[in-house]
Structures are given as structure tokens and as C-alpha cells.
């Protein structure tokens, strides 16, 4: 970006919030240092965009804490050959982070207005490797799958079975799994032998609502 008043704050965010907590993948650190997070929140929140917390976006949803975005992205281990499915487009910020790491990115958002806004926000970046649709992402996106990588950015009670079906052998899937009030990051790896699983840190996401997620009306 030609003139970016938040460049310095963004670099500090990378050093003090992300690198300091152990994210070491240089590609992830580079992209987190490049992507202008403030452009993915409403204007009055721009000064807070590089803080160490999630922020509200439209429709009662959130843009995740920068460190959590970086950690999930590192766990996902995306490269330019990968076809990536993201569930929960939200602001489009994580979508851009994934797109900058290469590959093709398919992102599903349950709320049509958010999908529309994310498409608008991403337009100036002239990406030719991103497709966003409004749909219940717990079904996955079978028309364009299977995928090398799948990232769920909303809290799931359990990993939606269609996502496991649409993950390629050798593929990785990262999901915050647990209750509505708190979850753990889980990394699934699909191999010829079956599905491996490792448990990461505690996180707190808005719920994944859909056929293979939480019910919409359930009270958290
Ligand atoms: N990755 C986003 C970003 O960078 O701004 C943050 C995602 S926000 C924490 C979770 C998003 O998941 C919300 O926008 C919510 O509407 C969406 N969501 C919840 N259930 C969904 C579903 N079944 N399919 C697709 N999106 C869903």
C-alpha cells in the first residue's frame, strides 16, 4: 500500500503478539506483516485493528485475534500448490492471509451480507485465486473439492463429517472444537492409515451454525 499509517503497529503486532508467542513460520510472519488488517474492520475501529484481541464486525460476528489467525495459519501449513477451503469468511481477513500464501482459496460464509461485504473488501487486492460464496459451510463445497487444506474459523461441537470426506489424503484440517463457550484448536491429518488428531491451545470463537454444527436458536 502506498501510504499505510498502520505499518509500524502491524510490525509490532507481528513481533510482540505473534512471534513472541512462538509462531515461527517465516511465510506466516511475512504475510501477517503485510496484510492491512484495519481495512477489514469498520473505520472507527481502525486504531484498534492491531490490538491483541478479536474485534466485532457486522452481523454480530467477529474478526479473530491476530495471534489466533497466525497460529491457525501456521498449523494449516499452506503452500502454493494447495487448494484451501475456509469455513467462515467473516470480514475476509483470514481469506486474504490464505490467498497470499498461494494456492486457490474457496471460502464459505453463512451470512450473505458478510459474504457480500468480504467480496467488496477484497476487490482492491485484485486476487485471482479466491472464490467466496454464501452457504452453510458445514456441508463443505463438494463441487470444487476435495481440498488439501481446510480451515474452520467458527466453533464446532465436532468436526463436520462432510469436511473430513472432502479432505484429500495427506490433507490437514484445523478447527476450534468444543463447547459454545470455549474450544481447543484441533489439527486433523488424513493419511492412508486414517485420521490423526492433535490438540492445541484453548480459544474462544463464535459458533459454527449449520446442519453439522450448532443449532441457530440454541442459547449460548
Ligand atoms: N475468518 C474470519 C475473519 O478473518 O474475519 C472470522 C470468522 S468469524 C470468527 C466466524 C464466521 O463464521 C462468522 O462470520 C460466521 O457467520 C461464520 N459462520 C458460522 N457458521 C457458519 C457456517 N455453517 N458456514 C459458514 N460460515 C459460518
Short mmCIF file of C-alpha atoms and ligand atoms in Angstrom, two decimals:
data_model
loop_
_atom_site.label_atom_id
_atom_site.label_comp_id
_atom_site.label_asym_id
_atom_site.label_seq_id
_atom_site.Cartn_x
_atom_site.Cartn_y
_atom_site.Cartn_z
CA UNK A 1 0.00 0.00 0.00
CA UNK A 2 1.39 3.39 -0.95
CA UNK A 3 0.83 5.17 2.34
CA UNK A 4 -0.09 3.00 5.27
CA UNK A 5 -0.37 4.75 8.65
CA UNK A 6 -0.54 1.38 10.43
CA UNK A 7 2.62 -0.20 9.06
CA UNK A 8 4.58 0.28 12.27
CA UNK A 9 1.76 -1.00 14.51
CA UNK A 10 1.40 -4.04 12.28
CA UNK A 11 5.11 -4.83 12.58
CA UNK A 12 4.84 -4.52 16.36
CA UNK A 13 1.81 -6.83 16.32
CA UNK A 14 3.88 -9.46 14.48
CA UNK A 15 6.84 -9.17 16.86
CA UNK A 16 5.10 -8.79 20.22
CA UNK A 17 1.90 -10.80 19.80
CA UNK A 18 2.73 -13.45 17.24
CA UNK A 19 6.47 -14.17 17.14
CA UNK A 20 6.80 -13.75 20.90
CA UNK A 21 4.19 -16.50 21.42
CA UNK A 22 6.08 -18.97 19.30
CA UNK A 23 4.74 -18.68 15.75
CA UNK A 24 7.92 -19.16 13.74
CA UNK A 25 6.91 -19.89 10.13
CA UNK A 26 8.57 -17.03 8.20
CA UNK A 27 5.88 -17.12 5.49
CA UNK A 28 3.12 -16.64 8.04
CA UNK A 29 5.04 -13.84 9.78
CA UNK A 30 5.65 -12.11 6.45
CA UNK A 31 2.01 -12.25 5.38
CA UNK A 32 0.73 -11.13 8.81
CA UNK A 33 3.12 -8.18 8.48
CA UNK A 34 1.79 -7.29 5.03
CA UNK A 35 -1.99 -7.66 5.21
CA UNK A 36 -3.70 -4.40 6.25
CA UNK A 37 -5.98 -5.72 8.98
CA UNK A 38 -7.51 -2.28 9.65
CA UNK A 39 -9.24 -2.41 6.24
CA UNK A 40 -11.29 -5.40 7.47
CA UNK A 41 -12.99 -3.61 10.37
CA UNK A 42 -15.26 -0.56 10.45
CA UNK A 43 -13.48 2.78 10.22
CA UNK A 44 -13.94 3.81 13.85
CA UNK A 45 -12.14 0.58 14.86
CA UNK A 46 -9.09 1.16 12.63
CA UNK A 47 -6.92 2.37 15.56
CA UNK A 48 -7.69 -0.89 17.44
CA UNK A 49 -7.13 -3.22 14.49
CA UNK A 50 -3.62 -4.24 15.59
CA UNK A 51 -4.52 -4.86 19.24
CA UNK A 52 -4.16 -8.25 20.88
CA UNK A 53 -7.87 -9.15 20.71
CA UNK A 54 -10.77 -10.09 18.47
CA UNK A 55 -12.97 -7.22 17.25
CA UNK A 56 -16.63 -7.02 16.29
CA UNK A 57 -17.60 -6.97 12.62
CA UNK A 58 -21.07 -6.61 11.08
CA UNK A 59 -23.97 -9.01 11.80
CA UNK A 60 -22.83 -9.75 15.38
CA UNK A 61 -19.72 -11.67 14.22
CA UNK A 62 -16.00 -11.17 14.92
CA UNK A 63 -12.62 -10.90 13.27
CA UNK A 64 -10.32 -13.20 15.26
CA UNK A 65 -7.36 -12.14 17.40
CA UNK A 66 -4.26 -11.70 15.18
CA UNK A 67 -2.27 -14.30 17.11
CA UNK A 68 -5.03 -16.90 16.66
CA UNK A 69 -5.17 -16.20 12.91
CA UNK A 70 -1.39 -16.65 12.72
CA UNK A 71 -1.37 -19.84 14.83
CA UNK A 72 -4.17 -21.47 12.81
CA UNK A 73 -2.47 -20.48 9.57
CA UNK A 74 0.82 -21.95 10.75
CA UNK A 75 -0.86 -25.22 11.79
CA UNK A 76 -2.56 -25.41 8.39
CA UNK A 77 0.83 -25.24 6.62
CA UNK A 78 -0.44 -23.82 3.30
CA UNK A 79 1.66 -23.75 0.16
CA UNK A 80 1.11 -22.51 -3.36
CA UNK A 81 0.06 -25.93 -4.71
CA UNK A 82 -2.78 -26.25 -2.26
CA UNK A 83 -6.50 -25.94 -2.74
CA UNK A 84 -7.83 -24.49 0.51
CA UNK A 85 -11.37 -24.40 1.89
CA UNK A 86 -12.18 -21.81 4.57
CA UNK A 87 -15.43 -22.04 6.55
CA UNK A 88 -16.46 -18.67 7.99
CA UNK A 89 -15.34 -15.84 5.67
CA UNK A 90 -16.39 -13.18 8.18
CA UNK A 91 -14.53 -9.98 7.28
CA UNK A 92 -12.39 -11.67 4.61
CA UNK A 93 -9.15 -11.01 6.55
CA UNK A 94 -8.16 -14.65 7.04
CA UNK A 95 -9.16 -15.30 3.42
CA UNK A 96 -6.60 -12.74 2.26
CA UNK A 97 -3.92 -14.21 4.56
CA UNK A 98 -4.54 -17.64 2.98
CA UNK A 99 -4.63 -16.22 -0.55
CA UNK A 100 -1.26 -14.52 -0.01
CA UNK A 101 0.26 -17.87 0.92
CA UNK A 102 -0.71 -19.10 -2.51
CA UNK A 103 -2.95 -21.82 -3.84
CA UNK A 104 -6.63 -21.49 -4.54
CA UNK A 105 -8.88 -20.38 -1.70
CA UNK A 106 -12.58 -21.22 -1.51
CA UNK A 107 -14.39 -19.53 1.36
CA UNK A 108 -17.93 -20.12 2.60
CA UNK A 109 -19.90 -17.73 4.80
CA UNK A 110 -23.34 -18.50 6.25
CA UNK A 111 -24.43 -14.84 6.34
CA UNK A 112 -24.97 -13.49 2.82
CA UNK A 113 -24.38 -9.87 3.84
CA UNK A 114 -20.95 -10.73 5.27
CA UNK A 115 -20.02 -12.68 2.14
CA UNK A 116 -21.02 -9.68 0.01
CA UNK A 117 -19.03 -7.25 2.15
CA UNK A 118 -15.97 -9.52 2.16
CA UNK A 119 -16.07 -9.72 -1.65
CA UNK A 120 -16.20 -5.89 -1.75
CA UNK A 121 -13.34 -5.53 0.75
CA UNK A 122 -11.15 -7.93 -1.20
CA UNK A 123 -11.82 -6.34 -4.61
CA UNK A 124 -8.96 -3.78 -4.40
CA UNK A 125 -6.47 -6.60 -3.83
CA UNK A 126 -7.24 -7.98 -7.31
CA UNK A 127 -6.93 -11.61 -6.25
CA UNK A 128 -7.40 -14.20 -8.96
CA UNK A 129 -7.28 -17.21 -6.62
CA UNK A 130 -10.24 -16.58 -4.28
CA UNK A 131 -13.91 -17.57 -4.53
CA UNK A 132 -16.43 -16.69 -1.81
CA UNK A 133 -19.99 -17.98 -1.53
CA UNK A 134 -22.83 -17.63 0.95
CA UNK A 135 -23.70 -21.14 2.09
CA UNK A 136 -23.75 -23.41 5.15
CA UNK A 137 -20.09 -24.41 5.23
CA UNK A 138 -20.72 -27.47 7.41
CA UNK A 139 -21.63 -29.19 4.12
CA UNK A 140 -18.27 -28.22 2.63
CA UNK A 141 -18.06 -27.33 -1.07
CA UNK A 142 -18.16 -30.65 -2.92
CA UNK A 143 -18.27 -29.08 -6.42
CA UNK A 144 -14.76 -27.67 -6.03
CA UNK A 145 -13.28 -30.19 -3.57
CA UNK A 146 -11.52 -32.28 -2.47
CA UNK A 147 -9.13 -29.95 -0.67
CA UNK A 148 -5.53 -30.13 0.52
CA UNK A 149 -6.31 -27.87 3.46
CA UNK A 150 -9.50 -26.95 5.33
CA UNK A 151 -9.75 -24.20 7.94
CA UNK A 152 -12.85 -23.75 10.10
CA UNK A 153 -12.92 -20.31 11.72
CA UNK A 154 -16.01 -20.80 13.90
CA UNK A 155 -16.51 -23.01 16.97
CA UNK A 156 -17.69 -26.53 16.12
CA UNK A 157 -19.14 -29.09 18.55
CA UNK A 158 -17.30 -31.71 16.43
CA UNK A 159 -15.68 -31.64 13.03
CA UNK A 160 -18.45 -31.74 10.37
CA UNK A 161 -18.24 -35.17 8.62
CA UNK A 162 -18.58 -33.69 5.08
CA UNK A 163 -15.35 -31.75 5.68
CA UNK A 164 -13.45 -34.94 6.51
CA UNK A 165 -14.90 -36.53 3.34
CA UNK A 166 -13.73 -33.54 1.27
CA UNK A 167 -10.18 -33.58 2.68
CA UNK A 168 -7.60 -35.22 0.42
CA UNK A 169 -5.35 -37.97 1.69
CA UNK A 170 -2.29 -36.16 3.04
CA UNK A 171 -4.53 -33.18 3.81
CA UNK A 172 -4.79 -31.11 7.00
CA UNK A 173 -7.81 -29.58 8.68
CA UNK A 174 -7.78 -27.09 11.57
CA UNK A 175 -10.90 -26.43 13.64
CA UNK A 176 -11.74 -24.89 17.03
CA UNK A 177 -13.65 -27.78 18.60
CA UNK A 178 -15.50 -27.93 21.90
CA UNK A 179 -18.40 -26.21 23.66
CA UNK A 180 -20.05 -22.94 22.74
CA UNK A 181 -18.13 -21.11 25.47
CA UNK A 182 -14.64 -22.40 24.83
CA UNK A 183 -12.78 -24.68 22.45
CA UNK A 184 -9.37 -26.13 21.65
CA UNK A 185 -7.64 -25.86 18.29
CA UNK A 186 -7.58 -29.32 16.75
CA UNK A 187 -5.35 -30.30 13.84
CA UNK A 188 -6.59 -33.31 11.85
CA UNK A 189 -4.32 -35.04 9.35
CA UNK A 190 -5.73 -37.55 6.89
CA UNK A 191 -3.41 -40.40 5.94
CA UNK A 192 -3.76 -43.77 4.27
CA UNK A 193 -3.98 -45.24 7.79
CA UNK A 194 -6.84 -42.99 8.89
CA UNK A 195 -7.37 -39.69 10.65
CA UNK A 196 -4.70 -38.39 13.05
CA UNK A 197 -5.55 -35.71 15.56
CA UNK A 198 -3.53 -33.34 17.75
CA UNK A 199 -4.87 -30.90 20.28
CA UNK A 200 -3.63 -27.32 20.55
CA UNK A 201 -4.40 -24.35 22.70
CA UNK A 202 -7.61 -23.01 24.20
CA UNK A 203 -9.55 -20.48 22.10
CA UNK A 204 -12.95 -18.82 22.03
CA UNK A 205 -14.82 -18.49 18.72
CA UNK A 206 -18.35 -17.55 17.69
CA UNK A 207 -20.40 -20.70 16.94
CA UNK A 208 -20.41 -22.65 13.71
CA UNK A 209 -24.12 -22.70 12.96
CA UNK A 210 -25.50 -25.18 10.49
CA UNK A 211 -26.59 -28.68 9.65
CA UNK A 212 -23.40 -30.25 11.05
CA UNK A 213 -22.71 -27.53 13.61
CA UNK A 214 -24.74 -25.82 16.34
CA UNK A 215 -28.44 -25.06 16.02
CA UNK A 216 -29.17 -21.39 15.34
CA UNK A 217 -31.67 -20.82 18.13
CA UNK A 218 -29.74 -22.57 20.86
CA UNK A 219 -28.88 -20.17 23.64
CA UNK A 220 -25.16 -19.92 24.38
N1 LIG B 1 -12.18 -15.70 9.42
C1 LIG B 1 -12.95 -14.52 9.74
C2 LIG B 1 -12.17 -13.25 9.58
O1 LIG B 1 -10.97 -13.29 9.28
O2 LIG B 1 -12.79 -12.19 9.72
C3 LIG B 1 -13.52 -14.58 11.13
C4 LIG B 1 -14.60 -15.57 11.20
S1 LIG B 1 -15.77 -15.33 12.50
C5 LIG B 1 -14.83 -15.72 13.91
C6 LIG B 1 -16.77 -16.76 12.20
C7 LIG B 1 -17.61 -16.66 10.95
O3 LIG B 1 -18.16 -17.94 10.70
C8 LIG B 1 -18.78 -15.70 11.08
O4 LIG B 1 -18.73 -14.76 10.06
C9 LIG B 1 -20.00 -16.62 10.96
O5 LIG B 1 -21.11 -16.01 10.32
C10 LIG B 1 -19.43 -17.75 10.13
N2 LIG B 1 -20.18 -19.00 10.21
C11 LIG B 1 -20.80 -19.56 11.27
N3 LIG B 1 -21.38 -20.72 10.92
C12 LIG B 1 -21.09 -20.91 9.59
C13 LIG B 1 -21.40 -21.92 8.64
N4 LIG B 1 -22.12 -23.01 8.95
N5 LIG B 1 -20.95 -21.78 7.37
C14 LIG B 1 -20.22 -20.70 7.01
N6 LIG B 1 -19.91 -19.71 7.87
C15 LIG B 1 -20.33 -19.81 9.15
#
